[in-house]
Structures are given as C-alpha cells and as structure tokens.
Amino acid sequence: MTTDDRLINSKLDILIDQIGRLTEGLTEIKLLIQQQAETAKQQADSIKQQADSIKQQAETARLQAESVNKLVALLEQRSLSP
C-alpha cells in the first residue's frame, strides 16, 4: 500500500466517522422533535379539556345567576305584598 493509499484510507476513515456522528446527531434530533410533538399534542388536549370545563362552569354560573335573579324578584314581590 502506497503513502497515497494510506492517506486516502485515513481520510475515508475520518469521513466515515464524521458521517456516523452526523447520523447519530440527526437521529437524536428526530427523536427530540417527535417527543416535543407528542408533548405539544398532550398539552393541546389538556387545554381543550380545560376550555370545555371553563365553558361548563360559565354555563353553570349563568344558570345560578338566573336563579338568584328569580329569587330576588320573588323576595321583592313578597316584601311588597301586604
């Protein structure tokens, strides 16, 4: 094997190592992106559930306010009646 062949083989080994590291890095990035996507999906689901709960609470508060208004009206009528 000539000196040029050894130099070429050495450079090829370096390139192969660098490509391997790059591939590992890209795989790690891909996994991180997948994890972040799953986390974002879970957060979106949680936010939707919270929004639904808030809507239900708002409706309950509205109904309670109506009931209180009716009770106040009844009490006012009774207090005005002789």
mmCIF file of N, CA and C in Angstrom, residues 16-66:
data_model
loop_
_atom_site.group_PDB
_atom_site.id
_atom_site.type_symbol
_atom_site.label_atom_id
_atom_site.label_comp_id
_atom_site.label_asym_id
_atom_site.label_seq_id
_atom_site.Cartn_x
_atom_site.Cartn_y
_atom_site.Cartn_z
ATOM 1 N N ILE A 16 -16.009 8.616 7.245
ATOM 2 C CA ILE A 16 -16.957 7.609 7.714
ATOM 3 C C ILE A 16 -17.335 7.887 9.170
ATOM 4 N N ASP A 17 -16.350 8.237 9.989
ATOM 5 C CA ASP A 17 -16.611 8.562 11.392
ATOM 6 C C ASP A 17 -17.503 9.800 11.496
ATOM 7 N N GLN A 18 -17.197 10.816 10.704
ATOM 8 C CA GLN A 18 -17.995 12.041 10.743
ATOM 9 C C GLN A 18 -19.426 11.793 10.280
ATOM 10 N N ILE A 19 -19.592 10.986 9.258
ATOM 11 C CA ILE A 19 -20.939 10.659 8.769
ATOM 12 C C ILE A 19 -21.705 9.878 9.833
ATOM 13 N N GLY A 20 -21.010 8.978 10.516
ATOM 14 C CA GLY A 20 -21.647 8.227 11.601
ATOM 15 C C GLY A 20 -22.115 9.152 12.714
ATOM 16 N N ARG A 21 -21.267 10.094 13.099
ATOM 17 C CA ARG A 21 -21.645 11.055 14.149
ATOM 18 C C ARG A 21 -22.809 11.934 13.693
ATOM 19 N N LEU A 22 -22.765 12.366 12.454
ATOM 20 C CA LEU A 22 -23.848 13.182 11.906
ATOM 21 C C LEU A 22 -25.162 12.405 11.915
ATOM 22 N N THR A 23 -25.099 11.143 11.518
ATOM 23 C CA THR A 23 -26.292 10.301 11.507
ATOM 24 C C THR A 23 -26.847 10.142 12.915
ATOM 25 N N GLU A 24 -25.970 9.911 13.890
ATOM 26 C CA GLU A 24 -26.412 9.791 15.283
ATOM 27 C C GLU A 24 -27.063 11.091 15.753
ATOM 28 N N GLY A 25 -26.449 12.211 15.400
ATOM 29 C CA GLY A 25 -26.992 13.507 15.785
ATOM 30 C C GLY A 25 -28.359 13.745 15.172
ATOM 31 N N LEU A 26 -28.502 13.413 13.898
ATOM 32 C CA LEU A 26 -29.793 13.582 13.226
ATOM 33 C C LEU A 26 -30.859 12.681 13.842
ATOM 34 N N THR A 27 -30.468 11.471 14.214
ATOM 35 C CA THR A 27 -31.408 10.556 14.861
ATOM 36 C C THR A 27 -31.862 11.119 16.202
ATOM 37 N N GLU A 28 -30.937 11.670 16.968
ATOM 38 C CA GLU A 28 -31.288 12.277 18.254
ATOM 39 C C GLU A 28 -32.230 13.466 18.057
ATOM 40 N N ILE A 29 -31.937 14.281 17.055
ATOM 41 C CA ILE A 29 -32.795 15.440 16.759
ATOM 42 C C ILE A 29 -34.194 14.966 16.374
ATOM 43 N N LYS A 30 -34.265 13.932 15.560
ATOM 44 C CA LYS A 30 -35.555 13.390 15.144
ATOM 45 C C LYS A 30 -36.346 12.902 16.348
ATOM 46 N N LEU A 31 -35.697 12.194 17.262
ATOM 47 C CA LEU A 31 -36.378 11.702 18.460
ATOM 48 C C LEU A 31 -36.861 12.858 19.336
ATOM 49 N N LEU A 32 -36.028 13.879 19.476
ATOM 50 C CA LEU A 32 -36.424 15.044 20.270
ATOM 51 C C LEU A 32 -37.633 15.744 19.661
ATOM 52 N N ILE A 33 -37.639 15.872 18.358
ATOM 53 C CA ILE A 33 -38.769 16.513 17.673
ATOM 54 C C ILE A 33 -40.039 15.684 17.864
ATOM 55 N N GLN A 34 -39.920 14.372 17.780
ATOM 56 C CA GLN A 34 -41.079 13.512 17.999
ATOM 57 C C GLN A 34 -41.597 13.654 19.432
ATOM 58 N N GLN A 35 -40.685 13.719 20.402
ATOM 59 C CA GLN A 35 -41.093 13.892 21.795
ATOM 60 C C GLN A 35 -41.778 15.238 21.993
ATOM 61 N N GLN A 36 -41.224 16.276 21.383
ATOM 62 C CA GLN A 36 -41.828 17.607 21.509
ATOM 63 C C GLN A 36 -43.206 17.645 20.851
ATOM 64 N N ALA A 37 -43.352 16.969 19.738
ATOM 65 C CA ALA A 37 -44.648 16.921 19.063
ATOM 66 C C ALA A 37 -45.672 16.211 19.950
ATOM 67 N N GLU A 38 -45.273 15.131 20.575
ATOM 68 C CA GLU A 38 -46.178 14.397 21.467
ATOM 69 C C GLU A 38 -46.542 15.250 22.679
ATOM 70 N N THR A 39 -45.553 15.943 23.237
ATOM 71 C CA THR A 39 -45.820 16.833 24.372
ATOM 72 C C THR A 39 -46.776 17.942 23.967
ATOM 73 N N ALA A 40 -46.564 18.521 22.806
ATOM 74 C CA ALA A 40 -47.447 19.590 22.318
ATOM 75 C C ALA A 40 -48.866 19.067 22.113
ATOM 76 N N LYS A 41 -49.002 17.857 21.604
ATOM 77 C CA LYS A 41 -50.324 17.261 21.410
ATOM 78 C C LYS A 41 -51.014 17.058 22.755
ATOM 79 N N GLN A 42 -50.276 16.544 23.728
ATOM 80 C CA GLN A 42 -50.849 16.340 25.055
ATOM 81 C C GLN A 42 -51.276 17.663 25.678
ATOM 82 N N GLN A 43 -50.459 18.683 25.502
ATOM 83 C CA GLN A 43 -50.794 19.998 26.036
ATOM 84 C C GLN A 43 -52.041 20.565 25.349
ATOM 85 N N ALA A 44 -52.132 20.366 24.053
ATOM 86 C CA ALA A 44 -53.309 20.843 23.314
ATOM 87 C C ALA A 44 -54.564 20.127 23.806
ATOM 88 N N ASP A 45 -54.461 18.826 24.027
ATOM 89 C CA ASP A 45 -55.600 18.068 24.545
ATOM 90 C C ASP A 45 -56.004 18.581 25.931
ATOM 91 N N SER A 46 -55.012 18.830 26.755
ATOM 92 C CA SER A 46 -55.267 19.335 28.107
ATOM 93 C C SER A 46 -55.929 20.707 28.058
ATOM 94 N N ILE A 47 -55.441 21.561 27.191
ATOM 95 C CA ILE A 47 -56.023 22.910 27.047
ATOM 96 C C ILE A 47 -57.461 22.812 26.561
ATOM 97 N N LYS A 48 -57.721 21.896 25.635
ATOM 98 C CA LYS A 48 -59.092 21.726 25.145
ATOM 99 C C LYS A 48 -60.004 21.276 26.278
ATOM 100 N N GLN A 49 -59.536 20.332 27.089
ATOM 101 C CA GLN A 49 -60.340 19.867 28.223
ATOM 102 C C GLN A 49 -60.602 21.009 29.203
ATOM 103 N N GLN A 50 -59.580 21.812 29.450
ATOM 104 C CA GLN A 50 -59.743 22.945 30.353
ATOM 105 C C GLN A 50 -60.747 23.952 29.786
ATOM 106 N N ALA A 51 -60.673 24.192 28.478
ATOM 107 C CA ALA A 51 -61.603 25.122 27.833
ATOM 108 C C ALA A 51 -63.034 24.601 27.946
ATOM 109 N N ASP A 52 -63.215 23.304 27.736
ATOM 110 C CA ASP A 52 -64.546 22.709 27.867
ATOM 111 C C ASP A 52 -65.063 22.853 29.299
ATOM 112 N N SER A 53 -64.182 22.613 30.249
ATOM 113 C CA SER A 53 -64.556 22.748 31.660
ATOM 114 C C SER A 53 -64.944 24.188 31.988
ATOM 115 N N ILE A 54 -64.194 25.134 31.465
ATOM 116 C CA ILE A 54 -64.494 26.552 31.699
ATOM 117 C C ILE A 54 -65.845 26.918 31.086
ATOM 118 N N LYS A 55 -66.130 26.390 29.905
ATOM 119 C CA LYS A 55 -67.432 26.647 29.280
ATOM 120 C C LYS A 55 -68.567 26.109 30.154
ATOM 121 N N GLN A 56 -68.369 24.907 30.692
ATOM 122 C CA GLN A 56 -69.390 24.317 31.562
ATOM 123 C C GLN A 56 -69.560 25.155 32.831
ATOM 124 N N GLN A 57 -68.448 25.606 33.384
ATOM 125 C CA GLN A 57 -68.517 26.432 34.590
ATOM 126 C C GLN A 57 -69.218 27.766 34.303
ATOM 127 N N ALA A 58 -68.950 28.331 33.140
ATOM 128 C CA ALA A 58 -69.599 29.588 32.765
ATOM 129 C C ALA A 58 -71.107 29.387 32.622
ATOM 130 N N GLU A 59 -71.497 28.277 32.022
ATOM 131 C CA GLU A 59 -72.922 27.983 31.875
ATOM 132 C C GLU A 59 -73.568 27.782 33.247
ATOM 133 N N THR A 60 -72.893 27.075 34.126
ATOM 134 C CA THR A 60 -73.401 26.880 35.486
ATOM 135 C C THR A 60 -73.543 28.224 36.202
ATOM 136 N N ALA A 61 -72.555 29.080 36.059
ATOM 137 C CA ALA A 61 -72.611 30.411 36.689
ATOM 138 C C ALA A 61 -73.771 31.217 36.118
ATOM 139 N N ARG A 62 -73.985 31.124 34.813
ATOM 140 C CA ARG A 62 -75.097 31.840 34.179
ATOM 141 C C ARG A 62 -76.431 31.355 34.734
ATOM 142 N N LEU A 63 -76.588 30.041 34.842
ATOM 143 C CA LEU A 63 -77.830 29.472 35.374
ATOM 144 C C LEU A 63 -78.031 29.869 36.835
ATOM 145 N N GLN A 64 -76.959 29.866 37.596
ATOM 146 C CA GLN A 64 -77.055 30.278 39.001
ATOM 147 C C GLN A 64 -77.447 31.755 39.105
ATOM 148 N N ALA A 65 -76.890 32.574 38.242
ATOM 149 C CA ALA A 65 -77.242 33.997 38.252
ATOM 150 C C ALA A 65 -78.719 34.182 37.927
ATOM 151 N N GLU A 66 -79.213 33.419 36.961
ATOM 152 C CA GLU A 66 -80.644 33.484 36.634
ATOM 153 C C GLU A 66 -81.487 33.079 37.833
#
